Every structure is written in C-alpha cells, then in structure tokens.
Short mmCIF file of C-alpha atoms in Angstrom, two decimals:
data_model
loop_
_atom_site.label_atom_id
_atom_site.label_comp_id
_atom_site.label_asym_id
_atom_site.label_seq_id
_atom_site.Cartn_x
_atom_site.Cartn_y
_atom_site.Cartn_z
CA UNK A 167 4.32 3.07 13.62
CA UNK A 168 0.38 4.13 13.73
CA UNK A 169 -1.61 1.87 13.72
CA UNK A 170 -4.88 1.15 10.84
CA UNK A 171 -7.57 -1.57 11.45
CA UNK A 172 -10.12 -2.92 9.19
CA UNK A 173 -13.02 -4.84 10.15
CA UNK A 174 -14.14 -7.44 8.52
CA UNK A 175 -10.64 -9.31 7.83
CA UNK A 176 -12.82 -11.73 5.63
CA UNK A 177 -16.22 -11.36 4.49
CA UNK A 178 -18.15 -14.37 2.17
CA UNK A 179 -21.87 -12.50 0.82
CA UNK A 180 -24.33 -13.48 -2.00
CA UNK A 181 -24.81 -12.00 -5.35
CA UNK A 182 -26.67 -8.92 -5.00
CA UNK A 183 -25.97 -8.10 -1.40
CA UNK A 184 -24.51 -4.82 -0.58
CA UNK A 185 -20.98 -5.13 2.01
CA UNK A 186 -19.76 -2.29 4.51
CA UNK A 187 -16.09 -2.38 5.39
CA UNK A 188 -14.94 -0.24 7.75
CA UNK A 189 -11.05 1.54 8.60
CA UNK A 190 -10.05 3.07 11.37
CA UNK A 191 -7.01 5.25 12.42
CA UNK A 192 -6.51 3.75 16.09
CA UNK A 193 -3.76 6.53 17.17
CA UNK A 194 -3.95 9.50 14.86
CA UNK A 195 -6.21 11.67 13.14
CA UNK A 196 -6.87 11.16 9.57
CA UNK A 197 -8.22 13.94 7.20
CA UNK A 198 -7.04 11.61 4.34
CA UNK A 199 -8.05 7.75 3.85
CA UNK A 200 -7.37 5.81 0.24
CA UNK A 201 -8.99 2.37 -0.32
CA UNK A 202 -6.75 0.15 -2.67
CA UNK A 203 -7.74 -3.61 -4.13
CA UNK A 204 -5.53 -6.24 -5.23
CA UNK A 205 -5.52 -8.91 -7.33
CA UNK A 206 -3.38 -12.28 -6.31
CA UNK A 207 0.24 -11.64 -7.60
CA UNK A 208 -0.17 -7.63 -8.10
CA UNK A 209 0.44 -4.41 -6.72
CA UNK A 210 -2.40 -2.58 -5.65
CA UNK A 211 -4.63 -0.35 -7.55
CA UNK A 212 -6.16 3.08 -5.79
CA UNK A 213 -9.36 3.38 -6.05
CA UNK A 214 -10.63 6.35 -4.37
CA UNK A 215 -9.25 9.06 -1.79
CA UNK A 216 -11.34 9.55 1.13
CA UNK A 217 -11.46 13.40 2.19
CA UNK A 218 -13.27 13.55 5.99
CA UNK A 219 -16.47 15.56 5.70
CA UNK A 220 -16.17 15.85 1.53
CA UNK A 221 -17.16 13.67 -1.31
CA UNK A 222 -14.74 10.68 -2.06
CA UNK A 223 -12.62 11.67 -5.14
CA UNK A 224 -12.65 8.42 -7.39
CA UNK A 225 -9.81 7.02 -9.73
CA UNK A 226 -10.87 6.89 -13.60
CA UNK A 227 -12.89 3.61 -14.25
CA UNK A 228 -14.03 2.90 -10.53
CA UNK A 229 -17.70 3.34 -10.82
CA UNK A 230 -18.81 5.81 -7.53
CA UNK A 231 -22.25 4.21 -7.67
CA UNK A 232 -20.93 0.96 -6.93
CA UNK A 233 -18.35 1.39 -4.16
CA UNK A 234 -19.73 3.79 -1.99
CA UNK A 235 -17.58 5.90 0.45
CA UNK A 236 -18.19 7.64 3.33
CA UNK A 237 -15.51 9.44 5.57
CA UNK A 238 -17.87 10.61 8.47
CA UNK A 239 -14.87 11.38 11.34
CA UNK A 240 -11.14 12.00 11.58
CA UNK A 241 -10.87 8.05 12.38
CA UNK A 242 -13.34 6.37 10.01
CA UNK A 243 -13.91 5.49 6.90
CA UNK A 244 -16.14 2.74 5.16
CA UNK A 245 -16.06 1.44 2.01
CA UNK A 246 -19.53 -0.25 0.91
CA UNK A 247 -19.60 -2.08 -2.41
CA UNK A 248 -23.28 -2.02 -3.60
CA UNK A 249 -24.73 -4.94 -5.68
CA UNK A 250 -21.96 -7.25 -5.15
CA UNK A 251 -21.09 -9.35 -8.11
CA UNK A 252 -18.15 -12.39 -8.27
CA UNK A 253 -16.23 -10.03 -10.22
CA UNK A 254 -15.79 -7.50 -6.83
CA UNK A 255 -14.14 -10.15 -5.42
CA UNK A 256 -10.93 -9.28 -4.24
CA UNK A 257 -8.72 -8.18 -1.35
CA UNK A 258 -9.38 -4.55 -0.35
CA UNK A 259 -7.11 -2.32 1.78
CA UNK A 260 -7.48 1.17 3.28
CA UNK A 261 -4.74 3.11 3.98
CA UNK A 262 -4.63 6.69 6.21
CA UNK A 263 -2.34 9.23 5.97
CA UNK A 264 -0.80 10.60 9.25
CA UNK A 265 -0.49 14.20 9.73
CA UNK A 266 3.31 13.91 8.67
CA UNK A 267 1.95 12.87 5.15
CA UNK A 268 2.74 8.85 5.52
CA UNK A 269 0.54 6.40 4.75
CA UNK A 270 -0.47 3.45 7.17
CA UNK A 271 -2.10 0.33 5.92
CA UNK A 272 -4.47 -1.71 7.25
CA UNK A 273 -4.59 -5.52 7.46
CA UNK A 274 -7.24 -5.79 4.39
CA UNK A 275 -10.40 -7.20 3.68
CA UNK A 276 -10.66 -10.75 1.71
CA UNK A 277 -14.47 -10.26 0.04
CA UNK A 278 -16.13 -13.00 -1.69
CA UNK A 279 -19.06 -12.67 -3.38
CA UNK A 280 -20.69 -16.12 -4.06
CA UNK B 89 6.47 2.48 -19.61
CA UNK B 90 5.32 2.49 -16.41
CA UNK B 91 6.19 5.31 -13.74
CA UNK B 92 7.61 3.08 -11.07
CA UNK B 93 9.84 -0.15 -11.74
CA UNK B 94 10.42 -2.55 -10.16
CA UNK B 95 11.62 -6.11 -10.64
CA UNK B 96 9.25 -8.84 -9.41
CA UNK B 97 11.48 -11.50 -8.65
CA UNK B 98 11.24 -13.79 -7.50
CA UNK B 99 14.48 -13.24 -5.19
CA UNK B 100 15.62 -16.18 -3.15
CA UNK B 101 18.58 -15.83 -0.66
CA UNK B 102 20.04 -17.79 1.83
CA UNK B 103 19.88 -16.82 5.55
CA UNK B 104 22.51 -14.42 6.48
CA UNK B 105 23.00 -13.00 3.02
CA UNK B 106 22.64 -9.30 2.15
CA UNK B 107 18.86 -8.45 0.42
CA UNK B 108 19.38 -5.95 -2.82
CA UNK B 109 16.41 -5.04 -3.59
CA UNK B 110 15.64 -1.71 -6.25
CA UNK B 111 13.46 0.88 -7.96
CA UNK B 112 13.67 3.24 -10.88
CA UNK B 113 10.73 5.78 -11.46
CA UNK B 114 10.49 8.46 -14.51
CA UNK B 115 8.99 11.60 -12.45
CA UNK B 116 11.25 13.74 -11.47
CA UNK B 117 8.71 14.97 -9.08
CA UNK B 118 9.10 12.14 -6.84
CA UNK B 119 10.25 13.72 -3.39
CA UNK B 120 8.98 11.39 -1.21
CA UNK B 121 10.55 7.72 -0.84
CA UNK B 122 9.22 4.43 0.71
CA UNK B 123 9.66 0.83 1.09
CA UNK B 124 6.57 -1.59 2.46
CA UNK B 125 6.61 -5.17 3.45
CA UNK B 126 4.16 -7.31 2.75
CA UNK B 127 3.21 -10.56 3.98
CA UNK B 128 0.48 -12.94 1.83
CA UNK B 129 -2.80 -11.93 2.77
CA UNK B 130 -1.61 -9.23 4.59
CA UNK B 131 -1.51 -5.37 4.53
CA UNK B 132 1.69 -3.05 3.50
CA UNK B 133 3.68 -2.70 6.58
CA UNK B 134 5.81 0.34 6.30
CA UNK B 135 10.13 -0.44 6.27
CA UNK B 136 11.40 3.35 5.76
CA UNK B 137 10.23 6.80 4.78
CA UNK B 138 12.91 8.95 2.89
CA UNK B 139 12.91 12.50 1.79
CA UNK B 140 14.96 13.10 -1.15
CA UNK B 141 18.11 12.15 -2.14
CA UNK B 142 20.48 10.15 0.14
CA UNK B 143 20.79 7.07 2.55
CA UNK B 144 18.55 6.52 5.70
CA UNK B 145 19.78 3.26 7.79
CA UNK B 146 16.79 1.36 10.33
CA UNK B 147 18.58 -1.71 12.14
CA UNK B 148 19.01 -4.11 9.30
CA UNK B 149 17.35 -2.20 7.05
CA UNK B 150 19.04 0.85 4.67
CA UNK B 151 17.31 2.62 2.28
CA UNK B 152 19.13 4.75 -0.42
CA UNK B 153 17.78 7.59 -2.75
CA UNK B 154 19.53 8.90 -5.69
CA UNK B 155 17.47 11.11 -7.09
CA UNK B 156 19.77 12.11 -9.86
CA UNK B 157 19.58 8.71 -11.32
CA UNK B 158 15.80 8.19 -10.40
CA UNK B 159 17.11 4.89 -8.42
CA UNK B 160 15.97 4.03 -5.38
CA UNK B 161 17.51 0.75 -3.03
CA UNK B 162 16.26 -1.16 0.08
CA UNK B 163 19.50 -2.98 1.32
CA UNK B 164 18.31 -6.31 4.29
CA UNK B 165 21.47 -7.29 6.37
CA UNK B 166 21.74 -10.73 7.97
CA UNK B 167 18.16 -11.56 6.55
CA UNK B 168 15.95 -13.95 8.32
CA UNK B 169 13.23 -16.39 7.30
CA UNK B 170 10.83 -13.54 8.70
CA UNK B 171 12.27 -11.53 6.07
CA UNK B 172 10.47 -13.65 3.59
CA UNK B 173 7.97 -11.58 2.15
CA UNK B 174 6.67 -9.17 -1.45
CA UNK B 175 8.27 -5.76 -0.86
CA UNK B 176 6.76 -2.52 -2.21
CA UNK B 177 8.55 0.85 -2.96
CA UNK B 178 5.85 3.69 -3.23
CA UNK B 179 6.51 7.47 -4.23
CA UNK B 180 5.00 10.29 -4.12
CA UNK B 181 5.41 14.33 -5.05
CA UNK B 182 5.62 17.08 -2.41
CA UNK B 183 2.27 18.14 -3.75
CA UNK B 184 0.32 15.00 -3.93
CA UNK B 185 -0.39 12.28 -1.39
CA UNK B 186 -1.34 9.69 -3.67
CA UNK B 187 1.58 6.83 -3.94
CA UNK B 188 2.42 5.17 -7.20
CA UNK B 189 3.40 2.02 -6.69
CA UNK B 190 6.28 -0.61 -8.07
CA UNK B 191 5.20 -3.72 -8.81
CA UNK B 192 6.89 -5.92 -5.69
CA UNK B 193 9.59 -7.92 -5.50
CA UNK B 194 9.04 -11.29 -4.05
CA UNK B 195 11.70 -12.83 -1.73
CA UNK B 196 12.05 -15.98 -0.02
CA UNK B 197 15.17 -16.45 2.33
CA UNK B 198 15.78 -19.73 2.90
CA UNK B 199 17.05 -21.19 6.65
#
C-alpha cells in the first residue's frame, strides 16, 4: 500500500506555544489530505479536509483560527495548532487520498501540551 | 442512531480460531467499503477496499458486503497474536471522500 508519514511522532510544548505537524504522501500525489484526532478508546473524529492550493474546508465546531492548515504541494500538508492549551492534547492523524479515491494513514502525532 | 455500527468488543479469541468481526450503516449511499487495523498508538493501516456489494478475499483476510442488508463483515482465518489489534470499518459515497467511521472493535487473540 502507499505509504503516509508524519513528523513529529510525539511532540511535548508549553501552554501558549504554537505546534507544526507535518504529512507527507511518500509515493503518490495527493490533491486531498484529512487530519483526524482521537481520544484514548475512540474512533477518530475529522477535522478538516485539506484541498492542495485551496482553503482547508473545516468540520462544524473545529475552530479554523486555532488549527491552522496549509496544503502547499501535491505531497504536503501541515497541521499547526495555534495557542496550544492542555485541552488540544491528543493524538492527531492525517490521512491522503490516492488518486484511486483510498485513504492512507499516517503513523500519528501524540501532542502534549503542558 | 449513529450512521455506522459497530460493536466495540472487546473480542478475545484463541490462536487459530476464525475472527467475525461486523458493521451495519443506515446510508444507502454507502458504495465504498473498508476495513483498517489499528495498533495502540498507531495509525489506521488499511485490510481491504470493497466496491459494492459482494465478497473480496486477501490471504487470511475476507471481506463481505451486502448492501441489501446494509451489513458489512471482515472474516480473520487462523488468527495470530499479531492479529491483536482495534479494527475500523470506514464508508464512504461515490460522491464524497470523506469516511464515516464505526466505532472499532477491539480484539485480543490469545497464543
């Protein structure tokens, strides 16, 4: 199967720092990215679809402001949560969608915010 | 109700034994079919992609669509430890590449 990375795996910040995570299609194009977080013991919950070269379309009650994404090339796309709080932390995954129309996941992103 | 369900276990199994795992969903727009693994800590891993109704068969894996009954199955022959893990079906219509989700089944098979 393709193949998604993230980068960070982990990431420990402050309260009030801002935190870049990047996704990456290693072996396909991707017009279409979707960043997911989940809670321990759930399934996960989309937050936004990531169009490359358009504005992020956002699922009802994720604030925009606050997790900020940017889908700059067919291979990348990077989630930054602004003004983190204990509350954002959580594990977050990206997933792309291969021209066929399936999704691959990456390995997610464990953030806490101290 | 919620669009996808799915039992959440937890399913333990001795090794060898067949894995039975299921969905139901309400849309009947649903065309598209899948089953992820996931290990703690870990991201989905896709099992099998399906279109539509009928049975699709990947080593030890077989996945089954009934779209008539809005039913979907994940069958695991001769399961393994490594088997041990939360699986995820995820749908989607023709029209729309956003997944909805079931809530994961846990399973443990026991050596």
């Amino acid at each position: 199967g393709a193949v998604v990375s993230q980068h960070p795996s982990r990431v420990i910040c402050k309260s009030g720092t801002s935190v870049k995570i990047e996704c990456r299609s290693l072996d396909f194009q991707a017009t279409t990215m979707f960043w997911y977080r989940q809670f321990p013991k759930q399934s996960l919950m989309l937050m936004a679809t990531s169009n490359e070269g358009s504005k992020a379309t956002y699922e009802q009650g994720v604030e925009k402001d606050k997790f900020l994404i940017n889908h700059a090339s067919l291979t990348l796309s990077t989630l930054t949560v602004t003004s983190a709080h204990p509350e954002d932390s959580s594990f977050y995954i990206c997933s792309a969608r291969d021209p066929g129309g399936v999704q691959f996941f990456g390995p997610g992103t464990r953030l806490t915010v101290l | 109700q919620k669009e996808v369900e799915q039992d959440p276990g937890p399913l333990s199994v001795p090794e060898g034994a067949i894995v039975s795992l299921n969905c139901t969903y309400s849309n009947s727009a649903f065309q598209y079919f899948m089953w992820y693994r996931q290990y703690s800590r870990k991201g989905p891993e896709l099992l099998m992609y399906t279109y539509s109704s009928g049975n699709k068969e990947d080593g030890r894996f077989t996945a089954q669509v009934d779209k008539s009954s809005k039913y979907i199955s994940l069958f695991i022959r001769d399961s393994q430890p490594s088997d041990s893990a939360t699986y995820l079906c995820a749908m989607r219509p023709g029209n729309d590449y956003k997944l909805s989700f079931g809530a994961g089944t846990t399973v443990t098979v026991r050596a």
